[in-house]
Amino acid sequence: MSFKDKVVLVTGASSGIGAATAILFAKEGADVVLVGRNETKLKKVTQDCATFGKHPLVIKADVSDDDDNRRIINDTIAKFNKLDVLVNNAGISRMGPILGGQITEQYDEIMKTNVRSVVRLTSLAAPYLIKTKGNIVNVSSVAGRAIFDQSAAYCTSKAALTHFSRASALELARHGVRVNVVSPGPVYTDILINAGIPMTFDDVNIKTALNRISNPEEIGDIILFLASDKAKGITGSDYVSDNGYLTSK
Ligand SMILES: NC(=O)c1ccc[n+]([C@@H]2O[C@H](COP(=O)([O-])OP(=O)(O)OC[C@H]3O[C@@H](n4cnc5c(N)ncnc54)[C@H](OP(=O)(O)O)[C@@H]3O)[C@@H](O)[C@H]2O)c1
């Protein structure tokens, strides 16, 4: 799956699934744009991409900020003069009860990061993706289908993201642009720590049918497939990779 001469923008590329995905794209010859906030982590991913001879464009930006979203697209076009693939991966999780009094604040924070940013980046990137007949891959979650207890805002954001992706797929199909979703189950990343939960998925003892948790590269492989010409007939799909987590839900 060569991405030689392709320009690929990955949000949340400093960590976990986004980092693994960016490195896989670089390995396949893409010019990669890394978006995130943590400079130390971004530097590490930059070095990993560089081992494949690819020096990424790094954009330190907050995807929940409207101006930053415009800057992300403008800087990408200024550097590479085109965009072939947009991977909307940046996301946060928070836990808390509906009855605790904090749900509205949590909802606003999560929706701004996990959904509004994707709506805005999609609209800003679409004119460039139409020119290249490119595509978008959005990283949702099994939480868009099953409910995690005490995670109403997160689950709602992922259901909304999946639905928005379908709407984008329908509208952009007439311009030759595909839009797909990957919905992972549990994956070993920093997501719990970044949510203020000092645990790993091993501690949480989450049950999957295959009795395993994924590594970020497994999700990256699916993202690359969906972004490639091998998936030229696939749009509006929601590709679940969850070790069978949803089979018992
Ligand atoms: N891990 C799982 O089990 C799992 C399962 C299903 C779905 N997902 C989804 O996968 C995606 C990636 O998560 P992950 O598991 O890889 O977690 P992670 O290791 O915490 O990575 C999250 C990434 O999102 C970025 N990010 C968060 N808020 C941002 C903001 N406001 N502006 C810019 N970047 C922001 C982070 O960058 P900085 O830290 O540099 O800001 C980081 O690169 C998320 O959408 C998540 O919901 C994860």
PDB file of C-alpha atoms and ligand atoms in Angstrom:
ATOM      1  CA  MET A   1       0.000   0.000   0.000  1.00  0.00           C
ATOM      2  CA  SER A   2       2.204   2.805  -1.194  1.00  0.00           C
ATOM      3  CA  PHE A   3       1.351   6.368  -0.225  1.00  0.00           C
ATOM      4  CA  LYS A   4       4.269   7.829  -2.169  1.00  0.00           C
ATOM      5  CA  ASP A   5       3.572  11.446  -3.163  1.00  0.00           C
ATOM      6  CA  LYS A   6       0.457  11.518  -0.951  1.00  0.00           C
ATOM      7  CA  VAL A   7      -0.021  14.183   1.721  1.00  0.00           C
ATOM      8  CA  VAL A   8      -1.626  12.781   4.863  1.00  0.00           C
ATOM      9  CA  LEU A   9      -2.765  14.888   7.825  1.00  0.00           C
ATOM     10  CA  VAL A  10      -3.207  13.053  11.151  1.00  0.00           C
ATOM     11  CA  THR A  11      -4.695  14.815  14.183  1.00  0.00           C
ATOM     12  CA  GLY A  12      -3.723  13.487  17.587  1.00  0.00           C
ATOM     13  CA  ALA A  13      -0.486  12.245  16.039  1.00  0.00           C
ATOM     14  CA  SER A  14       1.542  12.738  19.214  1.00  0.00           C
ATOM     15  CA  SER A  15       0.281   9.604  20.941  1.00  0.00           C
ATOM     16  CA  GLY A  16      -1.321   6.175  20.699  1.00  0.00           C
ATOM     17  CA  ILE A  17      -3.349   5.377  17.581  1.00  0.00           C
ATOM     18  CA  GLY A  18      -2.522   8.659  15.819  1.00  0.00           C
ATOM     19  CA  ALA A  19       1.222   8.273  16.396  1.00  0.00           C
ATOM     20  CA  ALA A  20       1.242   4.684  15.134  1.00  0.00           C
ATOM     21  CA  THR A  21      -0.832   5.674  12.102  1.00  0.00           C
ATOM     22  CA  ALA A  22       1.424   8.595  11.192  1.00  0.00           C
ATOM     23  CA  ILE A  23       4.509   6.376  11.398  1.00  0.00           C
ATOM     24  CA  LEU A  24       2.867   3.705   9.207  1.00  0.00           C
ATOM     25  CA  PHE A  25       1.982   6.339   6.588  1.00  0.00           C
ATOM     26  CA  ALA A  26       5.566   7.652   6.659  1.00  0.00           C
ATOM     27  CA  LYS A  27       6.820   4.085   6.218  1.00  0.00           C
ATOM     28  CA  GLU A  28       4.645   3.819   3.095  1.00  0.00           C
ATOM     29  CA  GLY A  29       6.190   6.964   1.635  1.00  0.00           C
ATOM     30  CA  ALA A  30       3.625   9.628   2.562  1.00  0.00           C
ATOM     31  CA  ASP A  31       4.379  13.230   3.435  1.00  0.00           C
ATOM     32  CA  VAL A  32       2.818  13.350   6.878  1.00  0.00           C
ATOM     33  CA  VAL A  33       1.426  16.294   8.836  1.00  0.00           C
ATOM     34  CA  LEU A  34       1.459  15.690  12.592  1.00  0.00           C
ATOM     35  CA  VAL A  35      -1.046  17.617  14.710  1.00  0.00           C
ATOM     36  CA  GLY A  36      -1.025  17.597  18.515  1.00  0.00           C
ATOM     37  CA  ARG A  37      -0.121  19.696  21.551  1.00  0.00           C
ATOM     38  CA  ASN A  38       2.487  17.693  23.462  1.00  0.00           C
ATOM     39  CA  GLU A  39       5.822  18.844  21.988  1.00  0.00           C
ATOM     40  CA  THR A  40       7.925  16.107  23.619  1.00  0.00           C
ATOM     41  CA  LYS A  41       5.709  13.380  22.194  1.00  0.00           C
ATOM     42  CA  LEU A  42       5.504  15.092  18.785  1.00  0.00           C
ATOM     43  CA  LYS A  43       9.299  15.209  18.659  1.00  0.00           C
ATOM     44  CA  LYS A  44       9.516  11.450  19.271  1.00  0.00           C
ATOM     45  CA  VAL A  45       6.990  10.674  16.492  1.00  0.00           C
ATOM     46  CA  THR A  46       8.868  13.034  14.162  1.00  0.00           C
ATOM     47  CA  GLN A  47      12.072  11.072  14.793  1.00  0.00           C
ATOM     48  CA  ASP A  48      10.285   7.764  14.173  1.00  0.00           C
ATOM     49  CA  CYS A  49       8.884   9.049  10.848  1.00  0.00           C
ATOM     50  CA  ALA A  50      12.331  10.354   9.893  1.00  0.00           C
ATOM     51  CA  THR A  51      13.781   6.828  10.114  1.00  0.00           C
ATOM     52  CA  PHE A  52      11.829   6.182   6.876  1.00  0.00           C
ATOM     53  CA  GLY A  53      13.370   9.231   5.225  1.00  0.00           C
ATOM     54  CA  LYS A  54      10.257  11.331   5.746  1.00  0.00           C
ATOM     55  CA  HIS A  55      10.416  14.592   7.693  1.00  0.00           C
ATOM     56  CA  PRO A  56       6.898  15.451   8.788  1.00  0.00           C
ATOM     57  CA  LEU A  57       5.362  18.881   9.046  1.00  0.00           C
ATOM     58  CA  VAL A  58       4.576  19.340  12.749  1.00  0.00           C
ATOM     59  CA  ILE A  59       1.716  21.645  13.660  1.00  0.00           C
ATOM     60  CA  LYS A  60       1.272  22.289  17.365  1.00  0.00           C
ATOM     61  CA  ALA A  61      -2.411  23.035  17.603  1.00  0.00           C
ATOM     62  CA  ASP A  62      -5.537  22.561  19.695  1.00  0.00           C
ATOM     63  CA  VAL A  63      -8.231  20.972  17.525  1.00  0.00           C
ATOM     64  CA  SER A  64     -10.950  22.381  19.774  1.00  0.00           C
ATOM     65  CA  ASP A  65      -9.900  25.891  18.686  1.00  0.00           C
ATOM     66  CA  ASP A  66     -11.480  27.281  15.495  1.00  0.00           C
ATOM     67  CA  ASP A  67      -8.469  29.433  14.570  1.00  0.00           C
ATOM     68  CA  ASP A  68      -6.090  26.516  15.110  1.00  0.00           C
ATOM     69  CA  ASN A  69      -8.177  24.389  12.760  1.00  0.00           C
ATOM     70  CA  ARG A  70      -7.865  27.004  10.024  1.00  0.00           C
ATOM     71  CA  ARG A  71      -4.111  27.222  10.674  1.00  0.00           C
ATOM     72  CA  ILE A  72      -3.787  23.399  10.430  1.00  0.00           C
ATOM     73  CA  ILE A  73      -5.247  23.374   6.911  1.00  0.00           C
ATOM     74  CA  ASN A  74      -3.548  26.603   5.776  1.00  0.00           C
ATOM     75  CA  ASP A  75      -0.087  25.459   6.931  1.00  0.00           C
ATOM     76  CA  THR A  76      -0.557  22.056   5.282  1.00  0.00           C
ATOM     77  CA  ILE A  77      -1.455  23.620   1.944  1.00  0.00           C
ATOM     78  CA  ALA A  78       1.302  26.234   2.251  1.00  0.00           C
ATOM     79  CA  LYS A  79       3.880  23.474   2.725  1.00  0.00           C
ATOM     80  CA  PHE A  80       2.648  20.733   0.368  1.00  0.00           C
ATOM     81  CA  ASN A  81       0.186  22.545  -1.913  1.00  0.00           C
ATOM     82  CA  LYS A  82      -2.350  19.705  -1.603  1.00  0.00           C
ATOM     83  CA  LEU A  83      -4.049  17.257   0.757  1.00  0.00           C
ATOM     84  CA  ASP A  84      -4.843  13.609  -0.057  1.00  0.00           C
ATOM     85  CA  VAL A  85      -5.924  12.087   3.272  1.00  0.00           C
ATOM     86  CA  LEU A  86      -7.349  13.581   6.473  1.00  0.00           C
ATOM     87  CA  VAL A  87      -7.323  11.326   9.552  1.00  0.00           C
ATOM     88  CA  ASN A  88      -9.472  12.848  12.296  1.00  0.00           C
ATOM     89  CA  ASN A  89      -8.106  10.894  15.238  1.00  0.00           C
ATOM     90  CA  ALA A  90      -7.607  13.415  18.084  1.00  0.00           C
ATOM     91  CA  GLY A  91      -9.957  12.662  20.929  1.00  0.00           C
ATOM     92  CA  ILE A  92     -10.423  12.682  24.671  1.00  0.00           C
ATOM     93  CA  SER A  93     -12.363  10.612  27.150  1.00  0.00           C
ATOM     94  CA  ARG A  94     -13.779  11.666  30.514  1.00  0.00           C
ATOM     95  CA  MET A  95     -15.682   9.712  33.148  1.00  0.00           C
ATOM     96  CA  GLY A  96     -18.368  11.084  35.403  1.00  0.00           C
ATOM     97  CA  PRO A  97     -21.998  10.571  36.371  1.00  0.00           C
ATOM     98  CA  ILE A  98     -24.965  12.390  34.872  1.00  0.00           C
ATOM     99  CA  LEU A  99     -26.086  13.043  38.461  1.00  0.00           C
ATOM    100  CA  GLY A 100     -22.778  14.556  39.624  1.00  0.00           C
ATOM    101  CA  GLY A 101     -23.378  18.112  38.448  1.00  0.00           C
ATOM    102  CA  GLN A 102     -20.399  18.221  36.039  1.00  0.00           C
ATOM    103  CA  ILE A 103     -21.955  16.556  33.013  1.00  0.00           C
ATOM    104  CA  THR A 104     -22.639  19.753  31.069  1.00  0.00           C
ATOM    105  CA  GLU A 105     -19.029  20.968  31.315  1.00  0.00           C
ATOM    106  CA  GLN A 106     -17.767  17.505  30.434  1.00  0.00           C
ATOM    107  CA  TYR A 107     -20.159  17.300  27.475  1.00  0.00           C
ATOM    108  CA  ASP A 108     -19.007  20.674  26.115  1.00  0.00           C
ATOM    109  CA  GLU A 109     -15.308  19.797  26.413  1.00  0.00           C
ATOM    110  CA  ILE A 110     -15.702  16.377  24.808  1.00  0.00           C
ATOM    111  CA  MET A 111     -18.017  17.478  22.003  1.00  0.00           C
ATOM    112  CA  LYS A 112     -15.714  20.378  21.113  1.00  0.00           C
ATOM    113  CA  THR A 113     -12.708  18.057  20.837  1.00  0.00           C
ATOM    114  CA  ASN A 114     -14.237  14.849  19.499  1.00  0.00           C
ATOM    115  CA  VAL A 115     -16.968  16.183  17.203  1.00  0.00           C
ATOM    116  CA  ARG A 116     -16.896  19.935  16.522  1.00  0.00           C
ATOM    117  CA  SER A 117     -13.234  19.783  15.494  1.00  0.00           C
ATOM    118  CA  VAL A 118     -14.060  17.073  12.958  1.00  0.00           C
ATOM    119  CA  VAL A 119     -16.981  19.061  11.568  1.00  0.00           C
ATOM    120  CA  ARG A 120     -14.745  22.100  11.149  1.00  0.00           C
ATOM    121  CA  LEU A 121     -11.695  20.284   9.756  1.00  0.00           C
ATOM    122  CA  THR A 122     -13.918  18.379   7.324  1.00  0.00           C
ATOM    123  CA  SER A 123     -15.407  21.586   5.973  1.00  0.00           C
ATOM    124  CA  LEU A 124     -12.014  23.317   5.745  1.00  0.00           C
ATOM    125  CA  ALA A 125     -10.272  20.332   4.131  1.00  0.00           C
ATOM    126  CA  ALA A 126     -13.062  19.283   1.742  1.00  0.00           C
ATOM    127  CA  PRO A 127     -12.216  21.731  -1.091  1.00  0.00           C
ATOM    128  CA  TYR A 128      -8.641  20.394  -1.171  1.00  0.00           C
ATOM    129  CA  LEU A 129      -9.737  16.742  -0.915  1.00  0.00           C
ATOM    130  CA  ILE A 130     -12.121  17.289  -3.839  1.00  0.00           C
ATOM    131  CA  LYS A 131      -9.174  18.465  -5.957  1.00  0.00           C
ATOM    132  CA  THR A 132      -7.145  15.309  -5.198  1.00  0.00           C
ATOM    133  CA  LYS A 133     -10.163  12.910  -5.033  1.00  0.00           C
ATOM    134  CA  GLY A 134      -8.830  12.154  -1.572  1.00  0.00           C
ATOM    135  CA  ASN A 135     -10.509  10.715   1.478  1.00  0.00           C
ATOM    136  CA  ILE A 136     -11.170  11.047   5.204  1.00  0.00           C
ATOM    137  CA  VAL A 137     -10.872   8.439   7.955  1.00  0.00           C
ATOM    138  CA  ASN A 138     -12.469   9.320  11.289  1.00  0.00           C
ATOM    139  CA  VAL A 139     -11.537   7.469  14.471  1.00  0.00           C
ATOM    140  CA  SER A 140     -14.698   6.791  16.445  1.00  0.00           C
ATOM    141  CA  SER A 141     -15.159   3.964  18.979  1.00  0.00           C
ATOM    142  CA  VAL A 142     -17.291   1.004  19.970  1.00  0.00           C
ATOM    143  CA  ALA A 143     -18.549   3.566  22.512  1.00  0.00           C
ATOM    144  CA  GLY A 144     -20.567   4.973  19.618  1.00  0.00           C
ATOM    145  CA  ARG A 145     -22.603   1.741  19.722  1.00  0.00           C
ATOM    146  CA  ALA A 146     -22.334   0.349  23.272  1.00  0.00           C
ATOM    147  CA  ILE A 147     -22.588   2.405  26.455  1.00  0.00           C
ATOM    148  CA  PHE A 148     -19.662   2.594  28.891  1.00  0.00           C
ATOM    149  CA  ASP A 149     -20.977   3.298  32.394  1.00  0.00           C
ATOM    150  CA  GLN A 150     -20.293   6.850  33.624  1.00  0.00           C
ATOM    151  CA  SER A 151     -19.188   7.923  30.158  1.00  0.00           C
ATOM    152  CA  ALA A 152     -22.352   9.455  28.720  1.00  0.00           C
ATOM    153  CA  ALA A 153     -20.610  12.399  27.076  1.00  0.00           C
ATOM    154  CA  TYR A 154     -17.868  10.272  25.492  1.00  0.00           C
ATOM    155  CA  CYS A 155     -20.335   7.692  24.138  1.00  0.00           C
ATOM    156  CA  THR A 156     -22.582  10.448  22.802  1.00  0.00           C
ATOM    157  CA  SER A 157     -19.633  12.125  21.072  1.00  0.00           C
ATOM    158  CA  LYS A 158     -18.606   8.923  19.307  1.00  0.00           C
ATOM    159  CA  ALA A 159     -22.176   8.145  18.162  1.00  0.00           C
ATOM    160  CA  ALA A 160     -22.362  11.704  16.810  1.00  0.00           C
ATOM    161  CA  LEU A 161     -18.986  11.386  15.090  1.00  0.00           C
ATOM    162  CA  THR A 162     -20.005   8.150  13.363  1.00  0.00           C
ATOM    163  CA  HIS A 163     -23.271   9.707  12.197  1.00  0.00           C
ATOM    164  CA  PHE A 164     -21.555  12.887  10.985  1.00  0.00           C
ATOM    165  CA  SER A 165     -19.126  10.708   9.038  1.00  0.00           C
ATOM    166  CA  ARG A 166     -22.003   9.014   7.226  1.00  0.00           C
ATOM    167  CA  ALA A 167     -23.501  12.396   6.368  1.00  0.00           C
ATOM    168  CA  SER A 168     -20.095  13.549   5.087  1.00  0.00           C
ATOM    169  CA  ALA A 169     -19.727  10.356   3.044  1.00  0.00           C
ATOM    170  CA  LEU A 170     -23.061  10.929   1.329  1.00  0.00           C
ATOM    171  CA  GLU A 171     -22.449  14.593   0.528  1.00  0.00           C
ATOM    172  CA  LEU A 172     -18.814  14.250  -0.556  1.00  0.00           C
ATOM    173  CA  ALA A 173     -19.362  11.076  -2.625  1.00  0.00           C
ATOM    174  CA  ARG A 174     -20.709  13.178  -5.487  1.00  0.00           C
ATOM    175  CA  HIS A 175     -17.319  14.944  -5.545  1.00  0.00           C
ATOM    176  CA  GLY A 176     -15.330  11.683  -5.537  1.00  0.00           C
ATOM    177  CA  VAL A 177     -14.259  11.953  -1.886  1.00  0.00           C
ATOM    178  CA  ARG A 178     -14.681   8.935   0.403  1.00  0.00           C
ATOM    179  CA  VAL A 179     -15.315   9.156   4.173  1.00  0.00           C
ATOM    180  CA  ASN A 180     -14.993   6.170   6.495  1.00  0.00           C
ATOM    181  CA  VAL A 181     -14.909   5.397  10.200  1.00  0.00           C
ATOM    182  CA  VAL A 182     -12.770   3.068  12.254  1.00  0.00           C
ATOM    183  CA  SER A 183     -14.336   2.077  15.571  1.00  0.00           C
ATOM    184  CA  PRO A 184     -11.784   0.463  17.873  1.00  0.00           C
ATOM    185  CA  GLY A 185     -12.502  -1.434  21.039  1.00  0.00           C
ATOM    186  CA  PRO A 186      -9.920  -1.134  23.829  1.00  0.00           C
ATOM    187  CA  VAL A 187      -6.417  -0.269  22.603  1.00  0.00           C
ATOM    188  CA  TYR A 188      -3.255   0.126  24.709  1.00  0.00           C
ATOM    189  CA  THR A 189      -2.623   3.903  24.574  1.00  0.00           C
ATOM    190  CA  ASP A 190      -2.437   6.829  27.007  1.00  0.00           C
ATOM    191  CA  ILE A 191      -6.188   7.489  26.718  1.00  0.00           C
ATOM    192  CA  LEU A 192      -7.020   6.493  30.299  1.00  0.00           C
ATOM    193  CA  ILE A 193      -4.103   8.417  31.802  1.00  0.00           C
ATOM    194  CA  ASN A 194      -5.012  11.447  29.695  1.00  0.00           C
ATOM    195  CA  ALA A 195      -8.566  11.141  31.034  1.00  0.00           C
ATOM    196  CA  GLY A 196      -7.277  11.355  34.596  1.00  0.00           C
ATOM    197  CA  ILE A 197      -7.789   7.628  35.200  1.00  0.00           C
ATOM    198  CA  PRO A 198      -4.500   6.195  36.537  1.00  0.00           C
ATOM    199  CA  MET A 199      -5.110   2.665  35.164  1.00  0.00           C
ATOM    200  CA  THR A 200      -4.483   0.479  32.133  1.00  0.00           C
ATOM    201  CA  PHE A 201      -7.063  -1.640  30.335  1.00  0.00           C
ATOM    202  CA  ASP A 202      -5.516  -4.635  32.142  1.00  0.00           C
ATOM    203  CA  ASP A 203      -6.463  -3.056  35.509  1.00  0.00           C
ATOM    204  CA  VAL A 204      -9.980  -2.264  34.267  1.00  0.00           C
ATOM    205  CA  ASN A 205     -10.360  -5.958  33.339  1.00  0.00           C
ATOM    206  CA  ILE A 206     -12.371  -5.242  30.222  1.00  0.00           C
ATOM    207  CA  LYS A 207     -13.810  -8.377  28.578  1.00  0.00           C
ATOM    208  CA  THR A 208     -13.376  -9.054  24.867  1.00  0.00           C
ATOM    209  CA  ALA A 209     -14.390 -12.260  23.077  1.00  0.00           C
ATOM    210  CA  LEU A 210     -10.812 -12.842  21.903  1.00  0.00           C
ATOM    211  CA  ASN A 211      -9.526 -12.050  25.404  1.00  0.00           C
ATOM    212  CA  ARG A 212      -7.028  -9.507  24.186  1.00  0.00           C
ATOM    213  CA  ILE A 213      -6.530  -5.765  23.866  1.00  0.00           C
ATOM    214  CA  SER A 214      -5.300  -4.234  20.614  1.00  0.00           C
ATOM    215  CA  ASN A 215      -2.079  -2.389  19.938  1.00  0.00           C
ATOM    216  CA  PRO A 216      -2.294   0.985  18.149  1.00  0.00           C
ATOM    217  CA  GLU A 217      -0.626  -0.369  14.976  1.00  0.00           C
ATOM    218  CA  GLU A 218      -3.573  -2.738  14.410  1.00  0.00           C
ATOM    219  CA  ILE A 219      -5.888   0.259  14.130  1.00  0.00           C
ATOM    220  CA  GLY A 220      -3.313   2.115  12.019  1.00  0.00           C
ATOM    221  CA  ASP A 221      -3.257  -0.766   9.533  1.00  0.00           C
ATOM    222  CA  ILE A 222      -7.024  -0.469   9.053  1.00  0.00           C
ATOM    223  CA  ILE A 223      -6.804   3.298   8.647  1.00  0.00           C
ATOM    224  CA  LEU A 224      -4.158   2.849   5.926  1.00  0.00           C
ATOM    225  CA  PHE A 225      -6.307   0.264   4.161  1.00  0.00           C
ATOM    226  CA  LEU A 226      -9.379   2.528   4.165  1.00  0.00           C
ATOM    227  CA  ALA A 227      -7.273   5.469   2.964  1.00  0.00           C
ATOM    228  CA  SER A 228      -5.753   3.439   0.133  1.00  0.00           C
ATOM    229  CA  ASP A 229      -6.993   2.738  -3.392  1.00  0.00           C
ATOM    230  CA  LYS A 230      -7.672  -0.853  -2.323  1.00  0.00           C
ATOM    231  CA  ALA A 231     -10.733   0.621  -0.562  1.00  0.00           C
ATOM    232  CA  LYS A 232     -11.879   2.652  -3.592  1.00  0.00           C
ATOM    233  CA  GLY A 233     -15.392   1.203  -3.318  1.00  0.00           C
ATOM    234  CA  ILE A 234     -15.724   1.824   0.409  1.00  0.00           C
ATOM    235  CA  THR A 235     -17.403   4.935   1.763  1.00  0.00           C
ATOM    236  CA  GLY A 236     -19.750   5.570   4.684  1.00  0.00           C
ATOM    237  CA  SER A 237     -18.493   2.393   6.362  1.00  0.00           C
ATOM    238  CA  ASP A 238     -17.878   1.947  10.081  1.00  0.00           C
ATOM    239  CA  TYR A 239     -15.074  -0.585  10.448  1.00  0.00           C
ATOM    240  CA  VAL A 240     -15.103  -2.183  13.922  1.00  0.00           C
ATOM    241  CA  SER A 241     -11.872  -3.639  15.323  1.00  0.00           C
ATOM    242  CA  ASP A 242     -12.663  -4.625  18.893  1.00  0.00           C
ATOM    243  CA  ASN A 243     -11.493  -8.209  19.499  1.00  0.00           C
ATOM    244  CA  GLY A 244     -15.174  -9.158  19.551  1.00  0.00           C
ATOM    245  CA  TYR A 245     -16.072  -6.745  22.384  1.00  0.00           C
ATOM    246  CA  LEU A 246     -19.443  -5.873  20.811  1.00  0.00           C
ATOM    247  CA  THR A 247     -20.490  -9.487  20.264  1.00  0.00           C
ATOM    248  CA  SER A 248     -21.726  -9.718  23.856  1.00  0.00           C
ATOM    249  CA  LYS A 249     -23.325  -6.235  23.998  1.00  0.00           C
TER     250      LYS A 249
HETATM  251  N1  LIG B   1      -7.418   3.680  23.218  1.00  0.00           N
HETATM  252  C1  LIG B   1      -8.624   3.156  23.070  1.00  0.00           C
HETATM  253  O1  LIG B   1      -8.986   2.167  23.735  1.00  0.00           O
HETATM  254  C2  LIG B   1      -9.606   3.760  22.090  1.00  0.00           C
HETATM  255  C3  LIG B   1     -10.739   3.015  21.763  1.00  0.00           C
HETATM  256  C4  LIG B   1     -11.648   3.545  20.863  1.00  0.00           C
HETATM  257  C5  LIG B   1     -11.427   4.778  20.295  1.00  0.00           C
HETATM  258  N2  LIG B   1     -10.312   5.485  20.619  1.00  0.00           N
HETATM  259  C6  LIG B   1     -10.128   6.802  19.982  1.00  0.00           C
HETATM  260  O2  LIG B   1      -8.859   6.850  19.368  1.00  0.00           O
HETATM  261  C7  LIG B   1      -8.438   8.197  19.263  1.00  0.00           C
HETATM  262  C8  LIG B   1      -6.993   8.315  19.713  1.00  0.00           C
HETATM  263  O3  LIG B   1      -6.923   8.036  21.088  1.00  0.00           O
HETATM  264  P1  LIG B   1      -5.738   7.193  21.766  1.00  0.00           P
HETATM  265  O4  LIG B   1      -6.340   5.994  22.344  1.00  0.00           O
HETATM  266  O5  LIG B   1      -4.607   7.078  20.851  1.00  0.00           O
HETATM  267  O6  LIG B   1      -5.430   8.141  23.021  1.00  0.00           O
HETATM  268  P2  LIG B   1      -4.181   9.055  23.426  1.00  0.00           P
HETATM  269  O7  LIG B   1      -2.951   8.236  23.508  1.00  0.00           O
HETATM  270  O8  LIG B   1      -4.653   9.794  24.636  1.00  0.00           O
HETATM  271  O9  LIG B   1      -4.053  10.067  22.205  1.00  0.00           O
HETATM  272  C9  LIG B   1      -4.973  11.089  22.002  1.00  0.00           C
HETATM  273  C10 LIG B   1      -4.430  12.040  20.963  1.00  0.00           C
HETATM  274  O10 LIG B   1      -5.392  13.098  20.748  1.00  0.00           O
HETATM  275  C11 LIG B   1      -4.721  14.331  20.849  1.00  0.00           C
HETATM  276  N3  LIG B   1      -5.607  15.378  21.338  1.00  0.00           N
HETATM  277  C12 LIG B   1      -6.518  15.311  22.319  1.00  0.00           C
HETATM  278  N4  LIG B   1      -7.109  16.506  22.484  1.00  0.00           N
HETATM  279  C13 LIG B   1      -6.547  17.338  21.572  1.00  0.00           C
HETATM  280  C14 LIG B   1      -6.742  18.704  21.248  1.00  0.00           C
HETATM  281  N5  LIG B   1      -7.641  19.465  21.880  1.00  0.00           N
HETATM  282  N6  LIG B   1      -5.989  19.239  20.263  1.00  0.00           N
HETATM  283  C15 LIG B   1      -5.066  18.493  19.612  1.00  0.00           C
HETATM  284  N7  LIG B   1      -4.845  17.192  19.875  1.00  0.00           N
HETATM  285  C16 LIG B   1      -5.588  16.639  20.842  1.00  0.00           C
HETATM  286  C17 LIG B   1      -3.572  14.087  21.819  1.00  0.00           C
HETATM  287  O11 LIG B   1      -2.559  15.038  21.577  1.00  0.00           O
HETATM  288  P3  LIG B   1      -1.828  15.911  22.719  1.00  0.00           P
HETATM  289  O12 LIG B   1      -1.761  15.068  23.950  1.00  0.00           O
HETATM  290  O13 LIG B   1      -0.499  16.196  22.093  1.00  0.00           O
HETATM  291  O14 LIG B   1      -2.697  17.098  22.850  1.00  0.00           O
HETATM  292  C18 LIG B   1      -3.128  12.680  21.417  1.00  0.00           C
HETATM  293  O15 LIG B   1      -2.252  12.754  20.331  1.00  0.00           O
HETATM  294  C19 LIG B   1      -9.426   9.017  20.089  1.00  0.00           C
HETATM  295  O16 LIG B   1     -10.358   9.647  19.232  1.00  0.00           O
HETATM  296  C20 LIG B   1     -10.119   7.974  20.940  1.00  0.00           C
HETATM  297  O17 LIG B   1     -11.420   8.354  21.317  1.00  0.00           O
HETATM  298  C21 LIG B   1      -9.381   5.000  21.506  1.00  0.00           C
END
